[in-house]
Short mmCIF file of C-alpha atoms in Angstrom, two decimals:
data_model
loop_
_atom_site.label_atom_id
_atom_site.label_comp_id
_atom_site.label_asym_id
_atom_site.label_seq_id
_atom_site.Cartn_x
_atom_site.Cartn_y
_atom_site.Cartn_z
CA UNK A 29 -27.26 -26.42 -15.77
CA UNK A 30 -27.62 -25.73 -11.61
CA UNK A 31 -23.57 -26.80 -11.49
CA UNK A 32 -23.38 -24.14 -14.27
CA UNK A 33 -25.14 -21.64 -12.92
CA UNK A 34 -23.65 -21.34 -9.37
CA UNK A 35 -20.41 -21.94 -11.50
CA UNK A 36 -21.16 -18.01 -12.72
CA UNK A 37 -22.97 -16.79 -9.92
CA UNK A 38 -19.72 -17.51 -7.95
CA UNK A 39 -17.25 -16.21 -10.70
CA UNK A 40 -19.15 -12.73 -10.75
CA UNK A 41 -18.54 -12.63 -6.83
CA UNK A 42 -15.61 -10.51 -5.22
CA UNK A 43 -12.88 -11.93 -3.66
CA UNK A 44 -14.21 -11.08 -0.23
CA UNK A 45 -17.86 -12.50 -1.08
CA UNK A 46 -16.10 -15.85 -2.77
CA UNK A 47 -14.21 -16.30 0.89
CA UNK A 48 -17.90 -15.77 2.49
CA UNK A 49 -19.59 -18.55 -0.06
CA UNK A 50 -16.70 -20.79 0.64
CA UNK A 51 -16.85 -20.35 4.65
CA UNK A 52 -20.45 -20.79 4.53
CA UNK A 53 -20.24 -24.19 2.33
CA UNK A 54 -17.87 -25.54 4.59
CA UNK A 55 -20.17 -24.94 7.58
CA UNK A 56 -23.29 -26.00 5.82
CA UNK A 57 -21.54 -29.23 4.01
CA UNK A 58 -20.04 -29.99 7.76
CA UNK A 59 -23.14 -29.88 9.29
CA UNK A 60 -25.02 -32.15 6.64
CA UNK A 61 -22.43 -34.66 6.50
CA UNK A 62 -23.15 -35.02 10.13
CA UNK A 63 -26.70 -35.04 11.01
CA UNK A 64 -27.76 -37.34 7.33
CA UNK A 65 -24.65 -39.59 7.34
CA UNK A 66 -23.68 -39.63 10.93
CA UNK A 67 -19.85 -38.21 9.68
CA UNK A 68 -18.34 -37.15 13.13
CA UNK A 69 -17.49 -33.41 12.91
CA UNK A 70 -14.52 -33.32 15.60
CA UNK A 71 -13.28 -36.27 13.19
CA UNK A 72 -13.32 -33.65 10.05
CA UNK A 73 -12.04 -30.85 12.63
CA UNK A 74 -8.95 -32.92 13.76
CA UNK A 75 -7.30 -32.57 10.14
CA UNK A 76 -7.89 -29.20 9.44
CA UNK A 77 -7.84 -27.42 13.28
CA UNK A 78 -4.95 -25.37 14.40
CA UNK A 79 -3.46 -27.76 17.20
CA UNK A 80 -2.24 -25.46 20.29
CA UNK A 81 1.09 -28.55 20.48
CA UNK A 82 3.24 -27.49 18.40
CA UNK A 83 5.02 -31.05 17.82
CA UNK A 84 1.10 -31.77 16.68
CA UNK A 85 1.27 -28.77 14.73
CA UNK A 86 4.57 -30.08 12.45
CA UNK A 87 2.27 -33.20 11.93
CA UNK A 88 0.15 -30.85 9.85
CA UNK A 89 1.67 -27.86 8.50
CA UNK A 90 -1.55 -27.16 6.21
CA UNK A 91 -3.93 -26.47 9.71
CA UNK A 92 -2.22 -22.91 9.80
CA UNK A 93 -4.06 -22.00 7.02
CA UNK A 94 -7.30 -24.61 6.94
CA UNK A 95 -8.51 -23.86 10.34
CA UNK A 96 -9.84 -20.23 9.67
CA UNK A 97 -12.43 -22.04 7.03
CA UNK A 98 -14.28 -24.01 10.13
CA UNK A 99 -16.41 -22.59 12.84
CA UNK A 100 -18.21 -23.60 15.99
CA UNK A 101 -21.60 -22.23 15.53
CA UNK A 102 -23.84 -20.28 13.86
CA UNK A 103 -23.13 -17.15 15.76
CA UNK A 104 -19.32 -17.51 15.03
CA UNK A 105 -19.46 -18.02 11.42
CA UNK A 106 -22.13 -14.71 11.39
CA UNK A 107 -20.51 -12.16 12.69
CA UNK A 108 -17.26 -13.40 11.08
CA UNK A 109 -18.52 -13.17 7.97
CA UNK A 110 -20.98 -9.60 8.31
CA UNK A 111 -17.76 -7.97 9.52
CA UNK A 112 -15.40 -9.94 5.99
CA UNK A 113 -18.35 -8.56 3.75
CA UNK A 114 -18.94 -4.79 5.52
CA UNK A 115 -14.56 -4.36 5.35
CA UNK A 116 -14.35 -6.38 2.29
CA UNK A 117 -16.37 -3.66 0.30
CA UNK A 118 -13.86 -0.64 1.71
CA UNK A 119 -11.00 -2.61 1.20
CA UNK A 120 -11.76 -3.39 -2.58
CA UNK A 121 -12.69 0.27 -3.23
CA UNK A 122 -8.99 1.05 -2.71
CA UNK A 123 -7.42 -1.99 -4.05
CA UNK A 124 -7.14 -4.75 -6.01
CA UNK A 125 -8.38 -8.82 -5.24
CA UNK A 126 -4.24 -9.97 -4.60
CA UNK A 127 -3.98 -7.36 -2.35
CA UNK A 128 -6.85 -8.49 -0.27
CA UNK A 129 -5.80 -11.97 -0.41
CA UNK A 130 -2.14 -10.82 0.92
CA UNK A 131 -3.61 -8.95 3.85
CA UNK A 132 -6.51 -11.95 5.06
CA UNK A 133 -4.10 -15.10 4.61
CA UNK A 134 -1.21 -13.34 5.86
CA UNK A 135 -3.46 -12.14 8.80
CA UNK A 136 -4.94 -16.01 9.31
CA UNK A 137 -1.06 -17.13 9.45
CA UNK A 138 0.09 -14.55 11.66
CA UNK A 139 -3.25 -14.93 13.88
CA UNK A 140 -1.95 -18.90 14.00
CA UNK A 141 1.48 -18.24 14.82
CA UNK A 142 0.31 -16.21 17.94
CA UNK A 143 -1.81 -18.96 19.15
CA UNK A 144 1.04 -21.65 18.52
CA UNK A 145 3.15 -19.09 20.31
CA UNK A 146 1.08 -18.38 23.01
CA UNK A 147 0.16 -21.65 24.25
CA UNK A 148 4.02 -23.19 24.19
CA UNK A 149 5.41 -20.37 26.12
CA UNK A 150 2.89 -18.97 28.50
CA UNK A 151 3.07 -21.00 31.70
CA UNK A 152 -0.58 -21.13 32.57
CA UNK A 153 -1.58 -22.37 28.67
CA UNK A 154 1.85 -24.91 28.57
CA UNK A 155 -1.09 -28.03 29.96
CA UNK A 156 -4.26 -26.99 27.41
CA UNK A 157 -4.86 -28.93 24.64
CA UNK A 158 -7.32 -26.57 22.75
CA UNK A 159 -7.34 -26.46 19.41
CA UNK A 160 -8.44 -23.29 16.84
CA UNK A 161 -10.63 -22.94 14.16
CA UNK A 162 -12.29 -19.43 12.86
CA UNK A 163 -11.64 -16.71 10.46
CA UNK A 164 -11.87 -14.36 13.10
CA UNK A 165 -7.86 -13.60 12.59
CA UNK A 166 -7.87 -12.64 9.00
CA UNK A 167 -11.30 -10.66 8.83
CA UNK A 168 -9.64 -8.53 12.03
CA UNK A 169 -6.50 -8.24 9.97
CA UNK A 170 -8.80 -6.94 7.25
CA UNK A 171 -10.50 -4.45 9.36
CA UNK A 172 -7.32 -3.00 11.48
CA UNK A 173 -5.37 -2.74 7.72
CA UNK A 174 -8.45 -0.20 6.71
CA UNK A 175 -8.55 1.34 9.54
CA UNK A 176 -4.79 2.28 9.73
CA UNK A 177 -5.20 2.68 6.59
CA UNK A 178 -7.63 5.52 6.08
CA UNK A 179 -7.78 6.03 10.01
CA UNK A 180 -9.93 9.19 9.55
CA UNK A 181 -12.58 8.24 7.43
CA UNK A 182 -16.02 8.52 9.13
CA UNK A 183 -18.31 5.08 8.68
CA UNK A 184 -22.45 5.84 10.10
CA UNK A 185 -22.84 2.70 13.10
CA UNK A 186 -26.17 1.28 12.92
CA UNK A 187 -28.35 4.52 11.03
CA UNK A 188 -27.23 6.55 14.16
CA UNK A 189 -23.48 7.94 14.10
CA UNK A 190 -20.50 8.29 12.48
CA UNK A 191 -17.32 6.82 13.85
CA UNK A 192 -13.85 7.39 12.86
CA UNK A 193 -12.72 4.10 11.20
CA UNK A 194 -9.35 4.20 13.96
CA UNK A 195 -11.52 4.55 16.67
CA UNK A 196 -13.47 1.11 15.86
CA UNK A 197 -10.42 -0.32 15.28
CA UNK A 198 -9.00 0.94 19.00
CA UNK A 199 -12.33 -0.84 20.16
CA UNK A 200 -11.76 -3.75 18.86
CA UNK A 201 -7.96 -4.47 19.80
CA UNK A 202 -9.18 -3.29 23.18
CA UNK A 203 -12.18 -5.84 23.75
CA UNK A 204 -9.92 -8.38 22.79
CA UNK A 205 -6.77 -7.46 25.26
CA UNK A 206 -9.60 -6.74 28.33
CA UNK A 207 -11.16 -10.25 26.94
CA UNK A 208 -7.88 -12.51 27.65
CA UNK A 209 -7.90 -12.12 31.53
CA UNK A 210 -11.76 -11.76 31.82
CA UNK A 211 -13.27 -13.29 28.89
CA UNK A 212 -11.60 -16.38 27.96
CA UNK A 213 -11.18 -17.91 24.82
CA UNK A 214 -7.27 -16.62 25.56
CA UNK A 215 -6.31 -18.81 22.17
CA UNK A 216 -8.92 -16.69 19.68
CA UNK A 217 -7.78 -13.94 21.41
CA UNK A 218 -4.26 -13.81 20.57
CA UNK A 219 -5.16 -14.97 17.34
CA UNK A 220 -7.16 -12.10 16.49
CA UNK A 221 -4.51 -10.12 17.92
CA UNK A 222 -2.00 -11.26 15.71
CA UNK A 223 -4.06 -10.31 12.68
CA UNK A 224 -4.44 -7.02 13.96
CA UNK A 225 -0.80 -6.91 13.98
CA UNK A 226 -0.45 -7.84 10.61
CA UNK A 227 -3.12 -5.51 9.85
CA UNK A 228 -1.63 -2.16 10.91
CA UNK A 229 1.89 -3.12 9.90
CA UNK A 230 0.64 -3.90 6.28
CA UNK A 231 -1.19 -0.46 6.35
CA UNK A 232 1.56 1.61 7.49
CA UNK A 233 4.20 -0.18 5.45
CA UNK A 234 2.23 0.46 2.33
CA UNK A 235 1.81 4.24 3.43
CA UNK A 236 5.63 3.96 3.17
CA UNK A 237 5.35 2.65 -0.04
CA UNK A 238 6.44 -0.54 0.80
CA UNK A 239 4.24 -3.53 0.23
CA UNK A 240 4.91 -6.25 2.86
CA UNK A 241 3.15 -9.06 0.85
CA UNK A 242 4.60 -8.92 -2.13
CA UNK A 243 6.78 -11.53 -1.86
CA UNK A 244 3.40 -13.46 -0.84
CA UNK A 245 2.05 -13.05 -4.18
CA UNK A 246 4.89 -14.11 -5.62
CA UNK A 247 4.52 -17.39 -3.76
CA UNK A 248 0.87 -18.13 -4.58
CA UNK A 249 1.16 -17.21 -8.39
CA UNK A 250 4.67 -20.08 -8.05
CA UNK A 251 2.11 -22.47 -6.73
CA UNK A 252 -0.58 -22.02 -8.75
CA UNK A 253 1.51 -22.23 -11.93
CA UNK A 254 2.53 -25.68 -10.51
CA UNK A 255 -1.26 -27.30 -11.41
CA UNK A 256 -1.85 -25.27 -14.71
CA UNK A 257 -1.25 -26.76 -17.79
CA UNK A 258 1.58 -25.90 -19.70
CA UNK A 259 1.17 -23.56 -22.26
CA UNK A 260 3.30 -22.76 -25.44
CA UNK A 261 6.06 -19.86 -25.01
CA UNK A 262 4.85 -17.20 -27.08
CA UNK A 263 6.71 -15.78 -30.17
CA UNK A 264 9.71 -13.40 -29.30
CA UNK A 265 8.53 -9.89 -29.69
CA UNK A 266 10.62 -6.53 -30.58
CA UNK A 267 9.12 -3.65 -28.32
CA UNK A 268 9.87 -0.34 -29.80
CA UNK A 269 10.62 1.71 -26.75
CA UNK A 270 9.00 5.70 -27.41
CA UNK A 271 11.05 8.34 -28.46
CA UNK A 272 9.83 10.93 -26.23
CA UNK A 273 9.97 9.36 -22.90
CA UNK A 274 11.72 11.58 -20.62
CA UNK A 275 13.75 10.13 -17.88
CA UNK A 276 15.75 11.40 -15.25
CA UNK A 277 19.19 11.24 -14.89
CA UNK A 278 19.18 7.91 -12.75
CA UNK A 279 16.83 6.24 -15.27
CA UNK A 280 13.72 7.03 -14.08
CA UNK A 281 10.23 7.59 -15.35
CA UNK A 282 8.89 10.66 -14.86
CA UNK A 283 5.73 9.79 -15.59
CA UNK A 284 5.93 6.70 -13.11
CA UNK A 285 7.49 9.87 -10.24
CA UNK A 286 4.78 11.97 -11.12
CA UNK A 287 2.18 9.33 -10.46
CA UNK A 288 3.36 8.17 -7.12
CA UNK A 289 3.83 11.92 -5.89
CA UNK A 290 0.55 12.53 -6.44
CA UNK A 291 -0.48 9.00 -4.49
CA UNK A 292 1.56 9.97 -1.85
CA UNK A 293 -0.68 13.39 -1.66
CA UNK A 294 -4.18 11.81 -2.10
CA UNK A 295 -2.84 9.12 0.73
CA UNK A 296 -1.69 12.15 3.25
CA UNK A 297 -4.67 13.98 2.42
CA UNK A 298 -6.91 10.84 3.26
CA UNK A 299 -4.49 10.31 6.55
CA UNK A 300 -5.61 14.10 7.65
CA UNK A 301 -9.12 14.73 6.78
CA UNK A 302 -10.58 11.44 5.56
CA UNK A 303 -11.55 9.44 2.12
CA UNK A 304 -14.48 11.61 1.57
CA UNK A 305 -12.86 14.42 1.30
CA UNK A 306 -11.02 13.04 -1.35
CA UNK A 307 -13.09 14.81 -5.16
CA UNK A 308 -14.13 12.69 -7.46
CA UNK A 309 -11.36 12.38 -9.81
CA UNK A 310 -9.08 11.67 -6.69
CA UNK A 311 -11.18 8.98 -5.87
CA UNK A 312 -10.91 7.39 -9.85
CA UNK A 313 -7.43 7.90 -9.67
CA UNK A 314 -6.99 6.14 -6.29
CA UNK A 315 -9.02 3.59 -7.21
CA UNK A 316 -7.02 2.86 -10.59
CA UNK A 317 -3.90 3.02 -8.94
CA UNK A 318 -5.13 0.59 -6.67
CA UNK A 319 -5.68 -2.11 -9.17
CA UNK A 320 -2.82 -1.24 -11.29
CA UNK A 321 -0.37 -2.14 -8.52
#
């Protein structure tokens, strides 16, 4: 009944909230393994952390995903996760749960691949052996995506102001290039970097109309049809294609032309004065669009 329950509870989640709830029950189940059973947490860390040796690194492939689900303390995993839920919710108003997915894993792989870098080529990190763990580099690639994104939408700080989503996102990039010759932690630093990368090049790409992780999606639906069971081809089916749909001369739908001209207009419109200036009905039809892509 309780295994039921949270069974639901956690189905009815977002994608966002479900990547909080997992975080969390790896931190919580860590901790409890340790202090009632004595399990030795660096022992748990070793095959999941993101080595900074990259011959350690080849050893286990896997970590470049698996660290960002560990964290060192209870003030890591909370401010993580606030800042996941806060940019989940503006993220998911605009698009769909793959899309989110793309832009956090491919921000947590990225975020790796700039620590791996980092610490085999810069002479002063060649000697550390410091491993990382933390979702810090795919909830920053969440939050710089939004805020290159919609860089002129105004969010209200703390009950007191409103802020121009590109100007917290300047902050933030900021803290964490001041933070790497003054603040240490060099390694989470140039991880979060990296997913701020792949943050604003997702966002502007897909203001292009080109969606970067595509191909990503493709990927995780190949592997997840690997451990489904196999199902029964369904009957052939003859589609009757309408009479009265008007193409263009190349082919096209001008009903599918239509609809991205007018995305590309609510998007510019958005880029100049901000979501809320967006009506109503441009905000249903964004949001639609969103999860039909």
């Amino acid at each position: 009944m309780a295994g039921g329950g949270l069974q639901y509870y956690f189905a009815r989640l977002n994608i966002a909230e479900k990547l909080i709830a997992i975080n969390l029950a790896v931190f919580i189940g860590t901790g409890l393994a340790s202090a009632l059973f004595g399990v030795s947490i660096d022992a748990v860390l070793y095959w999941f952390e993101l080595p900074s040796d990259f011959f350690s690194f080849l050893g286990k492939p896997w970590s470049l995903v698996t660290y960002s689900f560990f964290h060192s303390g209870i003030g890591h995993i909370f401010w993580n996760m606030l800042v996941l839920y806060f940019t989940g919710r503006i993220f998911l108003n605009l698009f769909n749960s793959q899309r989110f997915i793309n832009v956090y894993f491919l921000g947590v792989i990225l975020g790796g691949l700039f620590f791996l870098l980092g610490y085999n080529i810069f002479p002063t990190l060649l000697n550390s052996n410091i491993p990382l763990i933390g979702a810090s580099a795919g909830v920053t690639a969440v939050l710089i995506f939004i805020c290159a994104y919609i860089p002129n939408q105004e969010v209200r700080l703390f009950g007191l102001l409103n802020v121009k989503l590109w100007y917290i996102g300047a902050f933030v990039v900021l803290v964490d290039l001041i933070q790497i010759p003054y603040g240490g932690n060099i390694g989470g630093r140039l991880a979060h970097l990296g997913g701020a990368f792949l943050g604003y090049f997702y966002a502007r790409q897909l203001l292009n109309g080109k969606d970067i992780g595509a191909g990503f999606s493709n990927m995780l639906t190949a592997i997840g049809g690997l451990f489904k069971p196999g199902k029964r081809k369904a009957p052939l089916k003859t589609v009757h294609r309408r009479k009265n749909a008007k193409k263009s001369k190349g082919g096209i739908d001008y009903n599918k032309e239509t609809r991205q001209k007018k995305i590309d207009a609510i998007l510019d419109k958005i880029s100049k004065s901000g979501y809320e200036s967006l009506s109503k009905e441009e905000k249903d039809f964004l949001f639609k669009a969103g999860k039909e892509d």
